[in-house]
Structures are given as C-alpha cells and as structure tokens.
PDB file of C-alpha atoms in Angstrom:
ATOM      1  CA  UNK A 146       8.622   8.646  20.366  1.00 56.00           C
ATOM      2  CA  UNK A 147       9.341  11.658  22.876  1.00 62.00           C
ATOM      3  CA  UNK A 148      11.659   9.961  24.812  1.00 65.00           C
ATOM      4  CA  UNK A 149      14.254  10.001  21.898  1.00 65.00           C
ATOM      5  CA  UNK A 150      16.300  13.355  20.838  1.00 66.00           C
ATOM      6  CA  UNK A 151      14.107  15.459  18.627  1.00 67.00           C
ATOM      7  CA  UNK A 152      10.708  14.152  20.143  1.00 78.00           C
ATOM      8  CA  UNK A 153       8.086  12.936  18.108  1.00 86.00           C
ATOM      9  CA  UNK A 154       8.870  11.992  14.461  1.00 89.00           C
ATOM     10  CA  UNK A 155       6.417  10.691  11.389  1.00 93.00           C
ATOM     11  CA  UNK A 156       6.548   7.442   9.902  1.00 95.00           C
ATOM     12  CA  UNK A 157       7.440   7.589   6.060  1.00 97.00           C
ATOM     13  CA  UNK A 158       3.932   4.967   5.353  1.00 97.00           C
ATOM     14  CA  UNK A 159       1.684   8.444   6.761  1.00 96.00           C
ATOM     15  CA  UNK A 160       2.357   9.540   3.441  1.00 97.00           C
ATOM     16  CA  UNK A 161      -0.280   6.875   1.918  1.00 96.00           C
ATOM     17  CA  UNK A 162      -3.282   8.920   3.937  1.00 94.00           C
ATOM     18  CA  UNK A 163      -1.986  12.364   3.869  1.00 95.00           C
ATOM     19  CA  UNK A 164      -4.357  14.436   1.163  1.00 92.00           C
ATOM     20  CA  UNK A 165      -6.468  11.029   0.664  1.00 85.00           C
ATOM     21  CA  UNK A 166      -8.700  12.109  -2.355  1.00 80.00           C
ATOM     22  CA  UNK A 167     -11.346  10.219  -0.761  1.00 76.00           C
ATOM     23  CA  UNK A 168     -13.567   7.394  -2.921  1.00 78.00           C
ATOM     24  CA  UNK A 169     -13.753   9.168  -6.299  1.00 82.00           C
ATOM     25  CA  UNK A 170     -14.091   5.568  -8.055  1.00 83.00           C
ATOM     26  CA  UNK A 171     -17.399   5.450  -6.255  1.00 80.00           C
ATOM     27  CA  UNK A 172     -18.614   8.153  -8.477  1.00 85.00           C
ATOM     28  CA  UNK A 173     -21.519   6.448 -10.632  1.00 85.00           C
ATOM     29  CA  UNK A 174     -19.399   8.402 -13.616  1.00 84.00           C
ATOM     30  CA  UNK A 175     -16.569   6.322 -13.343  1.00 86.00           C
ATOM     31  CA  UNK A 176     -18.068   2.974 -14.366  1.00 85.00           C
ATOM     32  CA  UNK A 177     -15.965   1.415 -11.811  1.00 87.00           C
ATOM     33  CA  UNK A 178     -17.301  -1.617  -9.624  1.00 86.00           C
ATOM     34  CA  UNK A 179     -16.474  -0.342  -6.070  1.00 81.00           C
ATOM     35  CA  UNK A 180     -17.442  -4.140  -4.265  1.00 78.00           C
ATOM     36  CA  UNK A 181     -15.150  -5.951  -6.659  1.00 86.00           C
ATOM     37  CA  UNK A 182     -11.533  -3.084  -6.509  1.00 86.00           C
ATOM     38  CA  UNK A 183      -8.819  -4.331  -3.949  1.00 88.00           C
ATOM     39  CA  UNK A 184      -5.373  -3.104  -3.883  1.00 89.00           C
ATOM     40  CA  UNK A 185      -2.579  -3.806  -6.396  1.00 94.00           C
ATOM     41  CA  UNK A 186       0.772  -2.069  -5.336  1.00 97.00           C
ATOM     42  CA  UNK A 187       2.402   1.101  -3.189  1.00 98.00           C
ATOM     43  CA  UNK A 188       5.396   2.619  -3.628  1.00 98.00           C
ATOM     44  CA  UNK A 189       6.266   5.976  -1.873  1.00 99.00           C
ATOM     45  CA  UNK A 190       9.521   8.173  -2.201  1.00 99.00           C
ATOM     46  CA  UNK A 191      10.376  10.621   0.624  1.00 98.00           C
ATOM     47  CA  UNK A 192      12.006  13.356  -0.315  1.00 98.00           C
ATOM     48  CA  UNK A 193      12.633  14.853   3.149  1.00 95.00           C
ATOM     49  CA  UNK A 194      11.328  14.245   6.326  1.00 93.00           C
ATOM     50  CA  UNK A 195       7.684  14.801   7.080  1.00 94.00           C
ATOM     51  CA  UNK A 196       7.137  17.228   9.897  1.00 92.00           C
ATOM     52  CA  UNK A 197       4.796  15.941  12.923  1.00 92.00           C
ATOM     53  CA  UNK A 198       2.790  18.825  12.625  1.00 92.00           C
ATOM     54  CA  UNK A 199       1.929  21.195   9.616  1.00 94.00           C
ATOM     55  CA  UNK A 200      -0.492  21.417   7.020  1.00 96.00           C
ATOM     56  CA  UNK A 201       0.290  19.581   3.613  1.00 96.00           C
ATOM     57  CA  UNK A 202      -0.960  19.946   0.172  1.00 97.00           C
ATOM     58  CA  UNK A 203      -1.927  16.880  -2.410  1.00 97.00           C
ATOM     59  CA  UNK A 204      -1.738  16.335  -5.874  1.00 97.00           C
ATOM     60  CA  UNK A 205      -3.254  13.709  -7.826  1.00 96.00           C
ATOM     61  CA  UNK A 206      -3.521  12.293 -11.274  1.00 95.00           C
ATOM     62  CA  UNK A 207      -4.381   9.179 -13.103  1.00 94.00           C
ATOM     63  CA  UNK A 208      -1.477   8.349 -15.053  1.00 93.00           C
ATOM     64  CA  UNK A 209      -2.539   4.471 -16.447  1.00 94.00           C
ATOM     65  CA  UNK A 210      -5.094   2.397 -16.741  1.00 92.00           C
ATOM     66  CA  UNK A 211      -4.979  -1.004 -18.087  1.00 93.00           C
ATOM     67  CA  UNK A 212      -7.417  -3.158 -19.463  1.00 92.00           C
ATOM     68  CA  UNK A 213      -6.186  -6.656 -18.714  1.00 91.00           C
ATOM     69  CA  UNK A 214      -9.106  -8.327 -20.759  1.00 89.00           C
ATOM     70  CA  UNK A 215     -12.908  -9.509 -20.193  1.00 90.00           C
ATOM     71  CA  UNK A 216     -13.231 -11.355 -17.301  1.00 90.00           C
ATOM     72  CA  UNK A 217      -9.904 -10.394 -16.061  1.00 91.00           C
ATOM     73  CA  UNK A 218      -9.868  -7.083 -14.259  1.00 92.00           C
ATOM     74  CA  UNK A 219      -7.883  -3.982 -15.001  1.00 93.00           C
ATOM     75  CA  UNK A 220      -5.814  -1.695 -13.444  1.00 94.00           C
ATOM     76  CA  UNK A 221      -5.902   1.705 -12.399  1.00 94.00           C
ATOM     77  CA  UNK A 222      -2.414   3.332 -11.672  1.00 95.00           C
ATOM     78  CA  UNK A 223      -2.331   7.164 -10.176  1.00 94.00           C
ATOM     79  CA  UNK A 224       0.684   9.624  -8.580  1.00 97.00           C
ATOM     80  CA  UNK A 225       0.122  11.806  -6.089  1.00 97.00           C
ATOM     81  CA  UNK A 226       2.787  14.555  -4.479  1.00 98.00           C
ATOM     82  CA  UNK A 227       3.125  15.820  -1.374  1.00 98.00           C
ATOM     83  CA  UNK A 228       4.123  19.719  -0.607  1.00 98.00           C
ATOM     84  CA  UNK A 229       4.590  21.711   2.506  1.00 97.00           C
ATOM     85  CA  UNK A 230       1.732  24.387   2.048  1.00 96.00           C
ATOM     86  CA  UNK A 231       3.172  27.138   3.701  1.00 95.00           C
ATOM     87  CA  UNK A 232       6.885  26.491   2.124  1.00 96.00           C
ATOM     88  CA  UNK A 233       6.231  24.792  -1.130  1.00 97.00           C
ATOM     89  CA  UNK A 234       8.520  21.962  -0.257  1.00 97.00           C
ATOM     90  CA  UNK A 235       7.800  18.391  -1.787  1.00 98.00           C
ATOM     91  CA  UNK A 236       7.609  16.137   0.634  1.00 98.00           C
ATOM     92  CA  UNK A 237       6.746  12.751  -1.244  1.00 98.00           C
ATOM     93  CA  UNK A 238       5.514  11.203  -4.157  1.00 98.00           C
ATOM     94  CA  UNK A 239       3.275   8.180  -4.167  1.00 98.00           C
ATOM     95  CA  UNK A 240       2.461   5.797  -6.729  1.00 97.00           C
ATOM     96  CA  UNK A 241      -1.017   3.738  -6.079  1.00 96.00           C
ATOM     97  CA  UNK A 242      -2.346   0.842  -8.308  1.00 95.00           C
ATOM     98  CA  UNK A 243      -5.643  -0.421  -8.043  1.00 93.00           C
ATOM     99  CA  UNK A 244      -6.814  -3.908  -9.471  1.00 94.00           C
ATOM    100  CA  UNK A 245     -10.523  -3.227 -10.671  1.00 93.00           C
ATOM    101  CA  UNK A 246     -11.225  -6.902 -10.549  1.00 91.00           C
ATOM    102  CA  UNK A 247     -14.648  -6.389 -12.549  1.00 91.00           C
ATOM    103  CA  UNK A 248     -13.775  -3.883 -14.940  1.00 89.00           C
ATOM    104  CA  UNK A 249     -11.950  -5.589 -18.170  1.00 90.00           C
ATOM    105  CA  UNK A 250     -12.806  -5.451 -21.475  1.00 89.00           C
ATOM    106  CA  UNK A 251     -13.274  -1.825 -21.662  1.00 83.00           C
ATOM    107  CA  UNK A 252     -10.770  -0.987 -24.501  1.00 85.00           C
ATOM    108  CA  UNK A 253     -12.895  -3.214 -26.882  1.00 79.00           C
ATOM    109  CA  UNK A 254     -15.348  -0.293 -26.630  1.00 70.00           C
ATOM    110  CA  UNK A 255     -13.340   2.683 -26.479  1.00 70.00           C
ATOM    111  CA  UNK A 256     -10.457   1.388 -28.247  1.00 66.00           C
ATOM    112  CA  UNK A 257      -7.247   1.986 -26.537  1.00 74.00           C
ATOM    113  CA  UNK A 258      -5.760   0.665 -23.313  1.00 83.00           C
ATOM    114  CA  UNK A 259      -2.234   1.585 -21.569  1.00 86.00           C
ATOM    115  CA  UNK A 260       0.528  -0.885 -21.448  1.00 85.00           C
ATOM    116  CA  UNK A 261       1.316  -2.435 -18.339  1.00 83.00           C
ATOM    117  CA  UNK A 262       4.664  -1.062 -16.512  1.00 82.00           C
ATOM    118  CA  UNK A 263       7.547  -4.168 -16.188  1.00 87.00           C
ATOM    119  CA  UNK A 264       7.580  -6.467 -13.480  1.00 87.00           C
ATOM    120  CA  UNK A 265       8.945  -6.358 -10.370  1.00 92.00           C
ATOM    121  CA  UNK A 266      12.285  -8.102  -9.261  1.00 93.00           C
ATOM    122  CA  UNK A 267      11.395 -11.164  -7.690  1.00 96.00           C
ATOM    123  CA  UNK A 268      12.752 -11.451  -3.367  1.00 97.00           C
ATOM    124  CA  UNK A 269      15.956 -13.677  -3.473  1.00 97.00           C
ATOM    125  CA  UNK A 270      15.663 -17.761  -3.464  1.00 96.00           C
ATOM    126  CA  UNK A 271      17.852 -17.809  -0.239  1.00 98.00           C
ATOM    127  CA  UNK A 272      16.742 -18.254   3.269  1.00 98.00           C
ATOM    128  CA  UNK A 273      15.660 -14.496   4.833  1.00 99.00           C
ATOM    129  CA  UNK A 274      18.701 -12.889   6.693  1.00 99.00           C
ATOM    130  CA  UNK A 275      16.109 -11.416   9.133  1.00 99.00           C
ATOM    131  CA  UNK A 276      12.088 -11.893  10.193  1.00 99.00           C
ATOM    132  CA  UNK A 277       9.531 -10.195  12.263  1.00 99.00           C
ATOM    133  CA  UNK A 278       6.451 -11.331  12.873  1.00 99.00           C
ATOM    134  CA  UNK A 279       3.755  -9.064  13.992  1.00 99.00           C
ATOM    135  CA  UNK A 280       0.124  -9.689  15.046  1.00 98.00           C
ATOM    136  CA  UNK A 281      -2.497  -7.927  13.270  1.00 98.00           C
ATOM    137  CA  UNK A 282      -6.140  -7.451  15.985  1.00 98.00           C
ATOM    138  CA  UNK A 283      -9.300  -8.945  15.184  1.00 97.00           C
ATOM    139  CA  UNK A 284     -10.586  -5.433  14.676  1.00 97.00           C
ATOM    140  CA  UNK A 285      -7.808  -4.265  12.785  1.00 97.00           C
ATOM    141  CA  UNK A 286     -10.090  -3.198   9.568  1.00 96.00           C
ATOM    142  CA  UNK A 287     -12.301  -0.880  11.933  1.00 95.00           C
ATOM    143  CA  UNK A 288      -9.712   0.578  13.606  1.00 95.00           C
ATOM    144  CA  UNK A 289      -7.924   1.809  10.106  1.00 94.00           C
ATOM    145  CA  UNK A 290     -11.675   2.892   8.553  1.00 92.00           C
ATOM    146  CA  UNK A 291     -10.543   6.099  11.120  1.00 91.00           C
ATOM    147  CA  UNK A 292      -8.126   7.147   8.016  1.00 88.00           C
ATOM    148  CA  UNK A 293     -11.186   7.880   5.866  1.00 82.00           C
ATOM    149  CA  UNK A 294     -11.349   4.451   4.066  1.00 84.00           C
ATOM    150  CA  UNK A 295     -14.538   3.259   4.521  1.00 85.00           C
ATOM    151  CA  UNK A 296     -14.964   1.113   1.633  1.00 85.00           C
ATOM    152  CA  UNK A 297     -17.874  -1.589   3.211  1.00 88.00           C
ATOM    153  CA  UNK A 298     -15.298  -4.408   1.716  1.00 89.00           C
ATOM    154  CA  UNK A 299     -13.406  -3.741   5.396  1.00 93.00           C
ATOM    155  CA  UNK A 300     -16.433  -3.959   7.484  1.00 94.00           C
ATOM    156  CA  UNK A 301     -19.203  -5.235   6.010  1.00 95.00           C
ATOM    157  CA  UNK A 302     -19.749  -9.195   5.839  1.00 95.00           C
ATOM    158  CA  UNK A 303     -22.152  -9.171   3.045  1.00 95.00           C
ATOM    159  CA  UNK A 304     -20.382  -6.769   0.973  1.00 92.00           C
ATOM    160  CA  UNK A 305     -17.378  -9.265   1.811  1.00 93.00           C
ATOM    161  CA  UNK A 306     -18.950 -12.134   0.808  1.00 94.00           C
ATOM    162  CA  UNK A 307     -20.254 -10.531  -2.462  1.00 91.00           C
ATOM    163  CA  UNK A 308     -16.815  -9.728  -3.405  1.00 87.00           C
ATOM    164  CA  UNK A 309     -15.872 -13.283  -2.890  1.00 91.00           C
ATOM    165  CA  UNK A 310     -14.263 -13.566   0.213  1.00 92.00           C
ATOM    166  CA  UNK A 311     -15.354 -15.040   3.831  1.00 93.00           C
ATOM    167  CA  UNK A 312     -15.332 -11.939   5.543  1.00 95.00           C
ATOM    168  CA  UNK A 313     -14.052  -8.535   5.394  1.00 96.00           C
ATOM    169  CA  UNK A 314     -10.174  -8.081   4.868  1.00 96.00           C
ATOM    170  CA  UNK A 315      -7.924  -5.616   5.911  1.00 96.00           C
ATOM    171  CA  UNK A 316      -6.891  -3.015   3.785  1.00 95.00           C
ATOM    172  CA  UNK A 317      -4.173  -3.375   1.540  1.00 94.00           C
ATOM    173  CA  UNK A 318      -2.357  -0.137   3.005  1.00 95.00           C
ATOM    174  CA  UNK A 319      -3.087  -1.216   6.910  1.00 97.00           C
ATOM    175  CA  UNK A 320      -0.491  -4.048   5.673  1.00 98.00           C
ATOM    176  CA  UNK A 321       1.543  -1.710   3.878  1.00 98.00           C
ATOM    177  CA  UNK A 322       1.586   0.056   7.377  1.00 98.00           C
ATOM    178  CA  UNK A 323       3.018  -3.114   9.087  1.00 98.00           C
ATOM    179  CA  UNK A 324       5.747  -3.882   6.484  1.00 99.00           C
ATOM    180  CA  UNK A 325       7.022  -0.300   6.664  1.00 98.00           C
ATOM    181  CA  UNK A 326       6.942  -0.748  10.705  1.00 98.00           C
ATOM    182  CA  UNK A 327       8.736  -3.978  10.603  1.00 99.00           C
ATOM    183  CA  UNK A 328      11.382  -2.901   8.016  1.00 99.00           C
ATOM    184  CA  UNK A 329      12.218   0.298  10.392  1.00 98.00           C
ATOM    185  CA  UNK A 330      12.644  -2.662  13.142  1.00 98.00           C
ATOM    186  CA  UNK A 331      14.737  -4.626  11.540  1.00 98.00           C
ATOM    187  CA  UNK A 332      16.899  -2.332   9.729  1.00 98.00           C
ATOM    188  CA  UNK A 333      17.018   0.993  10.747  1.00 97.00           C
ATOM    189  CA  UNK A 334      16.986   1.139  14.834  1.00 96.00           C
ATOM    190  CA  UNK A 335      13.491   2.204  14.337  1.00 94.00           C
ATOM    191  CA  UNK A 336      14.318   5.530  13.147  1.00 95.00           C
ATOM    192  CA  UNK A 337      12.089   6.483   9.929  1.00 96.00           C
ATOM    193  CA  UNK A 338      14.157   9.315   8.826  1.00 95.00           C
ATOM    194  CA  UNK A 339      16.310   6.567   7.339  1.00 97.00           C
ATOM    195  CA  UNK A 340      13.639   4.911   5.081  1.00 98.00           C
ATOM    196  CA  UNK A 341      13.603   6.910   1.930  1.00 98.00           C
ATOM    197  CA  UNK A 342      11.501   4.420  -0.865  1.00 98.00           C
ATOM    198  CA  UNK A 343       9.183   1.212   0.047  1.00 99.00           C
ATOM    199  CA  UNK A 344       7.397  -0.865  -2.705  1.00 98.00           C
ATOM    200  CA  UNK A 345       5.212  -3.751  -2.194  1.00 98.00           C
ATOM    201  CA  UNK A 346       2.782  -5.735  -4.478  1.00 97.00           C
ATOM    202  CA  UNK A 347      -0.244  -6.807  -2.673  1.00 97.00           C
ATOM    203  CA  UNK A 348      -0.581 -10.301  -3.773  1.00 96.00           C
ATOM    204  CA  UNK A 349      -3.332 -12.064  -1.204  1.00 96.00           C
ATOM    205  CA  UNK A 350      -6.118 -10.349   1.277  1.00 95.00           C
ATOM    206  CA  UNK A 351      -4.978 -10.055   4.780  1.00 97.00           C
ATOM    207  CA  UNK A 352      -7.541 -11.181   7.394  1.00 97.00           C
ATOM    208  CA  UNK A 353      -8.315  -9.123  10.587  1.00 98.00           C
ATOM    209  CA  UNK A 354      -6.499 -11.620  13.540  1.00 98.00           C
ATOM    210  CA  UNK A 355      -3.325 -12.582  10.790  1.00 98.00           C
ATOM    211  CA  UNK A 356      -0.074 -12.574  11.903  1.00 99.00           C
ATOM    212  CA  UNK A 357       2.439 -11.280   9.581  1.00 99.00           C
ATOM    213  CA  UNK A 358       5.603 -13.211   8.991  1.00 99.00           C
ATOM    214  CA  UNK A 359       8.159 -10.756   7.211  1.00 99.00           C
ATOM    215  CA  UNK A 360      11.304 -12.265   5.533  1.00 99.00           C
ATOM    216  CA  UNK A 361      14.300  -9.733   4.252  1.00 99.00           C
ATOM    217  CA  UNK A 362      17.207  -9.856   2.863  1.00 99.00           C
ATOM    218  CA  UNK A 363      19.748  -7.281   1.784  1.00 98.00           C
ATOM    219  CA  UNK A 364      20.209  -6.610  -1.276  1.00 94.00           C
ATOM    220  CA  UNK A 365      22.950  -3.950  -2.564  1.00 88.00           C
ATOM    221  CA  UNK A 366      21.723  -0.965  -1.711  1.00 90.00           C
ATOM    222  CA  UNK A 367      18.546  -2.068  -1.037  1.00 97.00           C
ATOM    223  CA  UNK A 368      16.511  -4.604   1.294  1.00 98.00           C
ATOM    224  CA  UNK A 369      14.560  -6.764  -0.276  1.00 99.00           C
ATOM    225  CA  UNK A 370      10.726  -8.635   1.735  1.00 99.00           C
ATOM    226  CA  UNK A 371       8.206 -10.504   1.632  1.00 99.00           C
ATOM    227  CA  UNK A 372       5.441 -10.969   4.002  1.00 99.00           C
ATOM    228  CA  UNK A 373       3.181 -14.592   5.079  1.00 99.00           C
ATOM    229  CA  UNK A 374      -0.030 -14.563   6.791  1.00 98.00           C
ATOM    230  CA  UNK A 375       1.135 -17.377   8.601  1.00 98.00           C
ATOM    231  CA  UNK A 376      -1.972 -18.735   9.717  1.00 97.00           C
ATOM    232  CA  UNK A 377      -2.647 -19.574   6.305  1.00 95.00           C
ATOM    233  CA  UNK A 378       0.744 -20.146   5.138  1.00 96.00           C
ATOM    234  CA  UNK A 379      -0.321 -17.468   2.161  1.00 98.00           C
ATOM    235  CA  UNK A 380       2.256 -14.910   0.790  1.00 98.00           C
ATOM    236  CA  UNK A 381       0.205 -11.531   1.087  1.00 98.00           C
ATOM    237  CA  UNK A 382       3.529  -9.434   0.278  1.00 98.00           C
ATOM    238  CA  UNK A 383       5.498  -9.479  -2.144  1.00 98.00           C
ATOM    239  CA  UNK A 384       8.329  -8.316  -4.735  1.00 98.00           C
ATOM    240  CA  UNK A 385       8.814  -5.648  -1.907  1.00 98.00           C
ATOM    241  CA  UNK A 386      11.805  -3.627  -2.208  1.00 98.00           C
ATOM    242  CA  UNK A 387      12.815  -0.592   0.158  1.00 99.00           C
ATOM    243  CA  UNK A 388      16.124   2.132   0.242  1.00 98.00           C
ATOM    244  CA  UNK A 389      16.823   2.736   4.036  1.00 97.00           C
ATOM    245  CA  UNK A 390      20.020   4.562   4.534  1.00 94.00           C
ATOM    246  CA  UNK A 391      22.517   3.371   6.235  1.00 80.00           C
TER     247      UNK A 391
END
C-alpha cells in the first residue's frame, strides 16, 4: 500500500513462490503420479521482513517422505530457505508437504519409509472470536497459474476429472494466500510485518467461485483458524495456527 508510511510492503505468504523449484516431481525419474499429487500442508517462518524489491536466493531439500501404504498415498515433505543474495540474510524458511495420492506402497520395494511428523493441535471447540469471509473468482485457478504453477489439475477439466474431481480446483497455496490475507485483517491492522509463522493443513479442494469462511480464535500467543467453503459447508482449512505480534 503506498498510501501508508514506508510505501509498499510484501506479504509474508510471497514467500511460498519466491525461488519456486518449478515441477521437479514431473520428472519421469521420480516415479511420482503428477494427475493424482494435491497439497498437504504450509508452514512458513519469517525471519525478517521481505524487501519489495531485491533479488533472493532458494534452497531446497527433501527432508521426508512417507509411505502411508498401498492404495493410500504418501507424502512428500521438503524445506526450503530464503536469503538476500546480495547480503546473505535469511529471509524465511518454508516447510511444504505434498500428498502423492497414487504413490503408496513403495517401501515394500525399497524397504524403508520415514515416520510421519505428530499431529497438529486441533482449532478450539468454542464459537470463533472473529470471521472473514472472502470470495474467491470463478477464474481464480488461471489467474494464480501466473506464479509458475501450471499443473493441468488447475485448468484442465479432463485432467480434473481424471484425478477425481468435477472440475479443476484451486491451488492449495492460492488458499493459503487468502488465509494469510484474512488473518492480517483480522488481527494485525493489515500490516504483514507483524505475521511472523502461518501453518495450515489443506484438508478439502477449494473450487474456483468458493467463498471462504475463516473462523479464529486466540490462542496464547498464538491465533488459532480454520477456513469453510461455505457453499459447500466443507472445512478446506484446518489445524491452522499463526504467531502475529502484537
């Protein structure tokens, strides 16, 4: 916003797409069925606040993969950091799970699989102590492909439909995009310097044209959401926790 002191500042969810390392489990060595991934979770840590202009250097590794048995998927868990390339800095560090929904069963060939990480704290059983609902477009998917996801899944019916759903969905990190967005609304005057760690589980596809219902609560230190598509009355969200200071 360059109407407010300092001019134009980042949100802390442009860390997701910064150094993307573009679709590497596409590569026919991986084994991986590309139709059949979708997201599993995101959680991001910012370490100081990302500049709006600069050039940034990316570092990635796989650091799990989990075979959750035949016929039941596995997933695929890797970090990357962020640095300033001219000053060295870290900027972030993101943690990305994907569910490979047709790739289980592969540790009864090769032998070993990782253990899964613990679960998440579940969102509190009380009524939210604040919502937002925001309205995702009909061509919501298209309009995010422009971050260099162009996985067909997003825009290509048939592809859609072979992955078992009705149409294309929106991609799990366009949500992640709204929930950061709404949780800077809510609770921090819209200013992202404060948000310094958001984690979310994606736990339903989104459909271009959803609205998204988020419910928060505080919790501690920390705020606790979940988000609907309320269309559908489906939870698409959850176990999300985020630190905003303040």
């Amino acid at each position: 916003d360059e109407t407010r002191p300092g001019g134009l500042r980042v949100l802390p969810s442009m860390v997701v797409v910064l150094g993307f390392p573009g679709s590497w489990m596409a590569e026919p060595d991986t084994g991986i069925d590309l139709p059949m991934i979708v997201h599993g979770d995101e959680l991001i840590e910012l370490h100081r606040p990302l500049p709006a202009a600069g050039t940034v250097r990316a570092e990635h590794r796989v650091v799990r993969i989990v075979d959750k048995g035949p016929g039941r998927g596995a997933t695929i868990t890797y970090d990357k950091d962020l640095f300033d390339a001219d000053s060295g800095e870290r900027l972030a560090s993101v943690r990305h799970t994907t569910f490979a929904r047709g790739d289980g069963g592969f540790s009864q060939a090769v032998g070993r699989s990782d253990l899964p990480l613990p679960p998440p704290a579940p969102v509190p059983a009380r009524l939210p102590d604040r919502q937002l609902a925001l309205r995702t477009l009909p061509q919501q998917a298209l309009l995010y492909r422009l971050c260099a996801d162009r996985n067909p899944l997003h825009s290509q019916p048939e592809v859609a439909r072979e992955a078992g759903f009705e149409r294309p969905i929106l991609h799990g990190l366009c949500t992640y995009g709204f929930a950061c967005r709404a949780l800077l609304a809510l609770w921090a005057d819209h200013d992202p310097v404060r948000l310094k760690r958001l984690y979310a589980r994606f736990s339903a596809p989104v459909l271009p044209g959803d609205t998204l219902r988020f419910d928060t609560w505080r919790e501690g230190g920390e705020i606790a959401f979940r988000a609907h598509a309320v269309e559908r009355g489906q939870v698409v969200l959850d176990f999300g926790r985020a630190h905003i200071d303040g």
